[in-house]
mmCIF file of C-alpha atoms in Angstrom:
data_model
loop_
_atom_site.group_PDB
_atom_site.id
_atom_site.type_symbol
_atom_site.label_atom_id
_atom_site.label_comp_id
_atom_site.label_asym_id
_atom_site.label_seq_id
_atom_site.Cartn_x
_atom_site.Cartn_y
_atom_site.Cartn_z
ATOM 1 C CA UNK I 90 31.475 31.790 99.387
ATOM 2 C CA UNK I 91 28.104 33.393 98.931
ATOM 3 C CA UNK I 92 25.340 31.091 97.952
ATOM 4 C CA UNK I 93 22.593 32.164 95.657
ATOM 5 C CA UNK I 94 19.154 31.440 96.942
ATOM 6 C CA UNK I 95 16.524 30.291 94.510
ATOM 7 C CA UNK I 96 13.140 31.660 95.002
ATOM 8 C CA UNK I 97 10.027 29.526 94.551
ATOM 9 C CA UNK I 98 9.489 30.774 91.077
ATOM 10 C CA UNK I 99 13.003 30.151 89.897
ATOM 11 C CA UNK I 100 13.810 26.819 88.200
ATOM 12 C CA UNK I 101 16.930 24.971 87.295
ATOM 13 C CA UNK I 102 17.552 24.450 83.596
ATOM 14 C CA UNK I 103 15.828 21.351 82.222
ATOM 15 C CA UNK I 104 13.481 20.982 85.172
ATOM 16 C CA UNK I 105 9.766 21.602 84.658
ATOM 17 C CA UNK I 106 7.272 21.934 87.351
ATOM 18 C CA UNK I 107 4.886 19.032 87.873
ATOM 19 C CA UNK I 108 1.875 21.249 87.696
ATOM 20 C CA UNK I 109 3.006 22.591 84.319
ATOM 21 C CA UNK I 110 3.335 19.097 82.902
ATOM 22 C CA UNK I 111 -0.038 18.170 84.196
ATOM 23 C CA UNK I 112 -1.593 21.228 82.608
ATOM 24 C CA UNK I 113 0.072 20.518 79.252
ATOM 25 C CA UNK I 114 -0.962 16.868 79.401
ATOM 26 C CA UNK I 115 -4.532 17.828 80.027
ATOM 27 C CA UNK I 116 -4.440 20.143 77.040
ATOM 28 C CA UNK I 117 -3.034 17.404 74.762
ATOM 29 C CA UNK I 118 -5.520 14.872 75.920
ATOM 30 C CA UNK I 119 -8.416 17.140 75.054
ATOM 31 C CA UNK I 120 -10.524 15.350 72.352
ATOM 32 C CA UNK I 121 -10.838 16.829 68.864
ATOM 33 C CA UNK I 122 -14.176 17.464 67.297
ATOM 34 C CA UNK I 123 -14.500 16.062 63.735
ATOM 35 C CA UNK I 124 -16.789 17.531 61.114
ATOM 36 C CA UNK I 125 -19.746 15.388 60.162
ATOM 37 C CA UNK I 126 -20.236 14.924 56.357
ATOM 38 C CA UNK I 127 -23.729 15.453 55.051
ATOM 39 C CA UNK I 128 -25.691 12.287 54.293
ATOM 40 C CA UNK I 129 -25.349 10.962 50.708
ATOM 41 C CA UNK I 130 -28.281 11.280 48.401
ATOM 42 C CA UNK I 131 -29.526 7.898 47.373
ATOM 43 C CA UNK I 132 -30.998 7.442 43.900
ATOM 44 C CA UNK I 133 -34.417 5.918 43.954
ATOM 45 C CA UNK I 134 -34.682 2.406 42.524
ATOM 46 C CA UNK I 135 -37.697 3.538 40.602
ATOM 47 C CA UNK I 136 -35.694 6.225 38.792
ATOM 48 C CA UNK I 137 -32.927 3.731 37.918
ATOM 49 C CA UNK I 138 -35.477 1.314 36.515
ATOM 50 C CA UNK I 139 -37.062 4.045 34.411
ATOM 51 C CA UNK I 140 -33.676 5.117 32.993
ATOM 52 C CA UNK I 141 -32.751 1.532 32.101
ATOM 53 C CA UNK I 142 -36.118 1.009 30.444
ATOM 54 C CA UNK I 143 -35.658 4.160 28.352
ATOM 55 C CA UNK I 144 -32.185 3.055 27.191
ATOM 56 C CA UNK I 145 -33.459 -0.413 26.280
ATOM 57 C CA UNK I 146 -36.386 1.073 24.386
ATOM 58 C CA UNK I 147 -34.114 3.433 22.407
ATOM 59 C CA UNK I 148 -31.700 0.628 21.490
ATOM 60 C CA UNK I 149 -34.491 -1.711 20.511
ATOM 61 C CA UNK I 150 -36.145 1.000 18.443
ATOM 62 C CA UNK I 151 -32.874 1.748 16.679
ATOM 63 C CA UNK I 152 -32.278 -1.919 15.863
ATOM 64 C CA UNK I 153 -35.806 -2.294 14.572
ATOM 65 C CA UNK I 154 -35.470 0.783 12.377
ATOM 66 C CA UNK I 155 -32.112 -0.459 11.022
ATOM 67 C CA UNK I 156 -33.495 -3.892 10.192
ATOM 68 C CA UNK I 157 -36.530 -2.348 8.531
ATOM 69 C CA UNK I 158 -34.382 -0.095 6.332
ATOM 70 C CA UNK I 159 -32.034 -2.988 5.536
ATOM 71 C CA UNK I 160 -34.900 -5.222 4.438
ATOM 72 C CA UNK I 161 -36.224 -2.402 2.283
ATOM 73 C CA UNK I 162 -32.821 -2.040 0.564
ATOM 74 C CA UNK I 163 -32.614 -5.800 0.026
ATOM 75 C CA UNK I 164 -36.129 -6.491 -1.252
ATOM 76 C CA UNK I 165 -37.159 -3.403 -3.170
ATOM 77 C CA UNK I 166 -36.576 -4.034 -6.922
ATOM 78 C CA UNK I 167 -35.484 -0.441 -7.435
ATOM 79 C CA UNK I 168 -32.133 -1.349 -5.881
ATOM 80 C CA UNK I 169 -31.508 -4.409 -8.056
ATOM 81 C CA UNK I 170 -28.496 -4.417 -10.378
ATOM 82 C CA UNK I 171 -29.689 -4.438 -14.017
ATOM 83 C CA UNK I 172 -33.337 -4.268 -12.927
ATOM 84 C CA UNK I 173 -35.681 -7.122 -12.146
ATOM 85 C CA UNK I 174 -35.419 -8.809 -15.533
ATOM 86 C CA UNK I 175 -31.867 -7.752 -16.372
ATOM 87 C CA UNK I 176 -32.968 -5.968 -19.539
ATOM 88 C CA UNK I 177 -31.255 -2.700 -18.590
ATOM 89 C CA UNK I 178 -27.569 -2.788 -17.687
ATOM 90 C CA UNK I 179 -26.684 -0.596 -14.738
ATOM 91 C CA UNK I 180 -23.094 -1.888 -14.548
ATOM 92 C CA UNK I 181 -20.566 0.637 -15.910
ATOM 93 C CA UNK I 182 -16.932 -0.321 -16.599
ATOM 94 C CA UNK I 183 -14.394 2.447 -17.149
ATOM 95 C CA UNK I 184 -10.716 2.416 -18.119
ATOM 96 C CA UNK I 185 -10.637 -1.005 -19.804
ATOM 97 C CA UNK I 186 -8.611 -0.642 -23.010
ATOM 98 C CA UNK I 187 -6.939 -4.055 -23.273
ATOM 99 C CA UNK I 188 -8.800 -5.999 -20.593
ATOM 100 C CA UNK I 189 -11.877 -7.831 -21.854
ATOM 101 C CA UNK I 190 -15.017 -5.955 -20.833
ATOM 102 C CA UNK I 191 -16.967 -9.200 -21.196
ATOM 103 C CA UNK I 192 -14.621 -10.902 -18.738
ATOM 104 C CA UNK I 193 -14.902 -7.966 -16.351
ATOM 105 C CA UNK I 194 -18.696 -7.962 -16.535
ATOM 106 C CA UNK I 195 -18.802 -11.697 -15.840
ATOM 107 C CA UNK I 196 -17.388 -11.013 -12.379
ATOM 108 C CA UNK I 197 -20.800 -9.535 -11.505
ATOM 109 C CA UNK I 198 -22.903 -12.287 -13.072
ATOM 110 C CA UNK I 199 -24.198 -13.551 -9.716
ATOM 111 C CA UNK I 200 -25.156 -10.014 -8.666
ATOM 112 C CA UNK I 201 -27.498 -9.390 -11.574
ATOM 113 C CA UNK I 202 -31.068 -9.002 -10.376
ATOM 114 C CA UNK I 203 -30.028 -8.638 -6.746
ATOM 115 C CA UNK I 204 -29.813 -5.511 -4.626
ATOM 116 C CA UNK I 205 -26.518 -3.658 -4.911
ATOM 117 C CA UNK I 206 -26.683 -3.380 -1.117
ATOM 118 C CA UNK I 207 -25.784 -7.084 -0.888
ATOM 119 C CA UNK I 208 -22.775 -6.862 -3.212
ATOM 120 C CA UNK I 209 -19.448 -7.715 -1.457
ATOM 121 C CA UNK I 210 -17.320 -4.966 -2.967
ATOM 122 C CA UNK I 211 -14.018 -6.236 -1.528
ATOM 123 C CA UNK I 212 -14.508 -9.710 -3.018
ATOM 124 C CA UNK I 213 -15.479 -8.290 -6.407
ATOM 125 C CA UNK I 214 -12.396 -6.065 -6.464
ATOM 126 C CA UNK I 215 -10.158 -9.036 -5.654
ATOM 127 C CA UNK I 216 -11.651 -11.044 -8.512
ATOM 128 C CA UNK I 217 -11.294 -8.170 -10.961
ATOM 129 C CA UNK I 218 -7.572 -8.001 -10.220
ATOM 130 C CA UNK I 219 -7.151 -11.562 -11.530
ATOM 131 C CA UNK I 220 -8.353 -10.569 -15.003
ATOM 132 C CA UNK I 221 -5.637 -10.200 -17.661
ATOM 133 C CA UNK I 222 -4.266 -6.665 -17.979
ATOM 134 C CA UNK I 223 -5.956 -5.445 -14.779
ATOM 135 C CA UNK I 224 -3.495 -3.985 -12.265
ATOM 136 C CA UNK I 225 -6.115 -2.605 -9.885
ATOM 137 C CA UNK I 226 -9.803 -1.805 -9.801
ATOM 138 C CA UNK I 227 -12.206 0.267 -7.738
ATOM 139 C CA UNK I 228 -15.841 -0.770 -7.310
ATOM 140 C CA UNK I 229 -18.448 1.738 -6.128
ATOM 141 C CA UNK I 230 -22.186 1.614 -5.552
ATOM 142 C CA UNK I 231 -24.129 4.487 -7.060
ATOM 143 C CA UNK I 232 -27.628 4.497 -5.614
ATOM 144 C CA UNK I 233 -30.202 3.380 -6.314
ATOM 145 C CA UNK I 234 -29.003 0.484 -8.504
ATOM 146 C CA UNK I 235 -25.792 1.322 -10.379
ATOM 147 C CA UNK I 236 -22.290 -0.105 -9.938
ATOM 148 C CA UNK I 237 -19.289 1.724 -11.412
ATOM 149 C CA UNK I 238 -15.989 -0.076 -11.966
ATOM 150 C CA UNK I 239 -12.811 1.936 -12.600
ATOM 151 C CA UNK I 240 -10.018 -0.226 -14.010
ATOM 152 C CA UNK I 241 -6.293 0.578 -13.905
ATOM 153 C CA UNK I 242 -4.466 -1.461 -16.527
ATOM 154 C CA UNK I 243 -0.897 -2.699 -16.557
ATOM 155 C CA UNK I 244 1.675 -1.006 -18.765
ATOM 156 C CA UNK I 245 3.951 -3.323 -20.786
ATOM 157 C CA UNK I 246 7.677 -2.538 -20.899
ATOM 158 C CA UNK I 247 8.969 -5.302 -23.176
ATOM 159 C CA UNK I 248 8.126 -8.359 -25.243
ATOM 160 C CA UNK I 249 9.018 -11.839 -24.003
ATOM 161 C CA UNK I 250 9.307 -15.069 -25.956
ATOM 162 C CA UNK I 251 6.679 -17.568 -24.827
ATOM 163 C CA UNK I 252 7.326 -20.159 -27.537
ATOM 164 C CA UNK I 253 9.009 -20.249 -30.925
ATOM 165 C CA UNK I 254 7.511 -17.419 -32.968
ATOM 166 C CA UNK I 255 5.122 -16.617 -30.090
ATOM 167 C CA UNK I 256 5.546 -13.468 -28.028
ATOM 168 C CA UNK I 257 3.826 -12.016 -25.020
ATOM 169 C CA UNK I 258 4.245 -8.782 -23.099
ATOM 170 C CA UNK I 259 5.622 -8.138 -19.628
ATOM 171 C CA UNK I 260 4.986 -5.190 -17.314
ATOM 172 C CA UNK I 261 7.217 -3.451 -14.787
ATOM 173 C CA UNK I 262 6.178 -5.915 -12.048
ATOM 174 C CA UNK I 263 7.168 -9.001 -14.022
ATOM 175 C CA UNK I 264 3.580 -9.973 -14.895
ATOM 176 C CA UNK I 265 3.266 -11.578 -18.321
ATOM 177 C CA UNK I 266 0.376 -10.203 -20.361
ATOM 178 C CA UNK I 267 -1.410 -11.695 -23.369
ATOM 179 C CA UNK I 268 -0.846 -10.087 -26.776
ATOM 180 C CA UNK I 269 -2.828 -6.992 -27.626
ATOM 181 C CA UNK I 270 -4.041 -5.561 -30.888
ATOM 182 C CA UNK I 271 -2.039 -2.383 -30.278
ATOM 183 C CA UNK I 272 1.389 -1.972 -31.836
ATOM 184 C CA UNK I 273 3.933 -1.458 -29.052
ATOM 185 C CA UNK I 274 7.429 -0.194 -29.853
ATOM 186 C CA UNK I 275 9.269 -2.179 -27.181
ATOM 187 C CA UNK I 276 12.434 -4.317 -27.029
ATOM 188 C CA UNK I 277 12.427 -8.077 -26.623
ATOM 189 C CA UNK I 278 13.566 -9.061 -23.135
ATOM 190 C CA UNK I 279 15.827 -12.105 -23.414
ATOM 191 C CA UNK I 280 16.532 -14.292 -20.378
ATOM 192 C CA UNK I 281 12.968 -14.307 -19.061
ATOM 193 C CA UNK I 282 10.748 -17.371 -19.382
ATOM 194 C CA UNK I 283 7.068 -17.918 -18.743
ATOM 195 C CA UNK I 284 7.812 -20.663 -16.200
ATOM 196 C CA UNK I 285 10.091 -18.447 -14.119
ATOM 197 C CA UNK I 286 8.781 -17.375 -10.733
ATOM 198 C CA UNK I 287 7.206 -13.958 -10.485
ATOM 199 C CA UNK I 288 10.062 -12.731 -8.269
ATOM 200 C CA UNK I 289 12.653 -13.928 -10.810
ATOM 201 C CA UNK I 290 10.837 -12.145 -13.637
ATOM 202 C CA UNK I 291 10.537 -9.034 -11.478
ATOM 203 C CA UNK I 292 14.321 -8.953 -10.894
ATOM 204 C CA UNK I 293 14.962 -9.251 -14.620
ATOM 205 C CA UNK I 294 12.545 -6.438 -15.423
ATOM 206 C CA UNK I 295 14.219 -4.225 -12.829
ATOM 207 C CA UNK I 296 17.532 -4.619 -14.690
ATOM 208 C CA UNK I 297 15.793 -3.557 -17.892
ATOM 209 C CA UNK I 298 14.205 -0.549 -16.195
ATOM 210 C CA UNK I 299 17.529 0.499 -14.670
ATOM 211 C CA UNK I 300 19.173 0.347 -18.097
ATOM 212 C CA UNK I 301 16.461 2.268 -19.941
ATOM 213 C CA UNK I 302 16.352 4.935 -17.227
ATOM 214 C CA UNK I 303 20.122 5.453 -17.552
ATOM 215 C CA UNK I 304 20.171 5.879 -21.335
ATOM 216 C CA UNK I 305 16.957 7.909 -21.577
ATOM 217 C CA UNK I 306 15.314 8.363 -24.971
ATOM 218 C CA UNK I 307 18.042 6.310 -26.649
ATOM 219 C CA UNK I 308 16.353 3.205 -25.232
ATOM 220 C CA UNK I 309 13.855 3.489 -28.083
ATOM 221 C CA UNK I 310 16.655 2.205 -30.346
ATOM 222 C CA UNK I 311 16.886 -1.104 -28.480
ATOM 223 C CA UNK I 312 15.647 -4.128 -30.392
ATOM 224 C CA UNK I 313 16.647 -6.639 -27.734
ATOM 225 C CA UNK I 314 17.933 -6.567 -24.164
ATOM 226 C CA UNK I 315 19.534 -9.740 -22.810
ATOM 227 C CA UNK I 316 19.470 -10.012 -18.998
ATOM 228 C CA UNK I 317 20.385 -13.698 -18.779
ATOM 229 C CA UNK I 318 23.726 -12.595 -17.280
ATOM 230 C CA UNK I 319 22.937 -9.840 -14.743
ATOM 231 C CA UNK I 320 26.641 -8.980 -14.506
ATOM 232 C CA UNK I 321 26.807 -8.243 -18.221
ATOM 233 C CA UNK I 322 23.708 -6.858 -19.927
ATOM 234 C CA UNK I 323 23.702 -7.118 -23.689
ATOM 235 C CA UNK I 324 21.795 -4.836 -26.028
ATOM 236 C CA UNK I 325 21.068 -5.290 -29.718
ATOM 237 C CA UNK I 326 20.103 -2.315 -31.817
ATOM 238 C CA UNK I 327 20.133 -1.218 -35.404
ATOM 239 C CA UNK I 328 22.855 1.333 -36.124
ATOM 240 C CA UNK I 329 23.861 2.518 -39.569
ATOM 241 C CA UNK I 330 21.720 -0.068 -41.279
ATOM 242 C CA UNK I 331 23.132 -3.065 -39.439
ATOM 243 C CA UNK I 332 22.493 -4.804 -36.130
ATOM 244 C CA UNK I 333 25.170 -4.349 -33.475
ATOM 245 C CA UNK I 334 25.508 -5.956 -30.055
ATOM 246 C CA UNK I 335 26.668 -3.848 -27.096
ATOM 247 C CA UNK I 336 28.165 -5.362 -23.959
ATOM 248 C CA UNK I 337 27.298 -2.957 -21.123
ATOM 249 C CA UNK I 338 28.396 -4.848 -18.007
ATOM 250 C CA UNK I 339 26.631 -4.379 -14.689
ATOM 251 C CA UNK I 340 26.379 -0.618 -14.274
ATOM 252 C CA UNK I 341 27.272 2.897 -15.386
ATOM 253 C CA UNK I 342 25.079 2.252 -18.408
ATOM 254 C CA UNK I 343 24.525 5.882 -19.325
ATOM 255 C CA UNK I 344 28.228 6.746 -19.636
ATOM 256 C CA UNK I 345 29.028 3.556 -21.527
ATOM 257 C CA UNK I 346 26.195 3.970 -23.979
ATOM 258 C CA UNK I 347 27.050 7.634 -24.658
ATOM 259 C CA UNK I 348 30.636 6.558 -25.339
ATOM 260 C CA UNK I 349 29.323 4.210 -27.998
ATOM 261 C CA UNK I 350 27.004 6.831 -29.526
ATOM 262 C CA UNK I 351 29.820 9.379 -29.751
ATOM 263 C CA UNK I 352 32.350 7.069 -31.420
ATOM 264 C CA UNK I 353 30.357 4.551 -33.412
ATOM 265 C CA UNK I 354 30.614 6.558 -36.643
ATOM 266 C CA UNK I 355 34.391 6.478 -36.427
ATOM 267 C CA UNK I 356 34.419 2.766 -35.560
ATOM 268 C CA UNK I 357 32.177 1.991 -38.489
ATOM 269 C CA UNK I 358 34.537 3.758 -40.900
ATOM 270 C CA UNK I 359 37.571 1.865 -39.620
ATOM 271 C CA UNK I 360 35.878 -1.480 -38.967
ATOM 272 C CA UNK I 361 32.691 -1.669 -41.029
ATOM 273 C CA UNK I 362 32.208 -5.320 -40.131
ATOM 274 C CA UNK I 363 32.261 -4.789 -36.349
ATOM 275 C CA UNK I 364 29.175 -6.471 -34.907
ATOM 276 C CA UNK I 365 29.891 -6.762 -31.168
ATOM 277 C CA UNK I 366 31.322 -3.909 -29.119
ATOM 278 C CA UNK I 367 32.547 -4.260 -25.536
ATOM 279 C CA UNK I 368 31.784 -1.040 -23.618
ATOM 280 C CA UNK I 369 32.571 -2.260 -20.104
ATOM 281 C CA UNK I 370 35.700 -0.076 -19.847
ATOM 282 C CA UNK I 371 34.563 3.546 -19.820
ATOM 283 C CA UNK I 372 37.495 5.066 -21.727
ATOM 284 C CA UNK I 373 37.657 2.602 -24.597
ATOM 285 C CA UNK I 374 35.565 0.485 -26.944
ATOM 286 C CA UNK I 375 36.733 -2.988 -27.830
ATOM 287 C CA UNK I 376 35.609 -4.786 -30.954
ATOM 288 C CA UNK I 377 34.875 -8.423 -30.176
ATOM 289 C CA UNK I 378 35.720 -10.934 -32.871
ATOM 290 C CA UNK I 379 32.790 -13.107 -33.830
#
């Protein structure tokens, strides 16, 4: 069998020559040259000190200027509410129809003769809202020495009985208002008392508002709305020259009231003495014996 002779240059697979490995190892072991970063610039301590001094000087100057202007606004009599002697009123109250303007002006009694710059507007607004009939108020300074108050008053939705033969008014938030000189065409809300909590009065007023919204303009006919039983609202109104009581239940007020309006003439002809009508069933009207 002929044998193949390997020359000096020929190698078996997987066998490297020692001199090759040595040459490769020397190449790998060759050190790398790293780039040298340029030296960092260092800020001079003198420059830092100058910059800090400038900032401190600017802040101090600003504070001094602010305090100087503030003292000017506080001490100069030109900024005093109602002038130095109070002879000229520079307090203007707008929008007060039922609220007492004297009571509103008294809220600013301690501010008279002082700079309007010192007036705590938030506190004055909070106090104004405690005055009868005032729902909200806005207080604004008008330089140099005027204060303008814009009042939003409450709107009554019904009368309430406060005592025998004594009535007050109540608004849509359940707030009881003192009587006014105006003549309001409103129903009496029965089932609400002055000693009730505000939340209880508010719930009762919401029932009234729901009812009047459902019947629309016909609510102007109501003389009395009884909400003492929320599941069965009762309405009294004058119809055909006599007072009738309508039992409207706890909902669907518009349909039930229109059923009454459409058929009351016929009922009056057949039963002229009918005083209480039960409307809680939509397709019929029941006369309640009294």
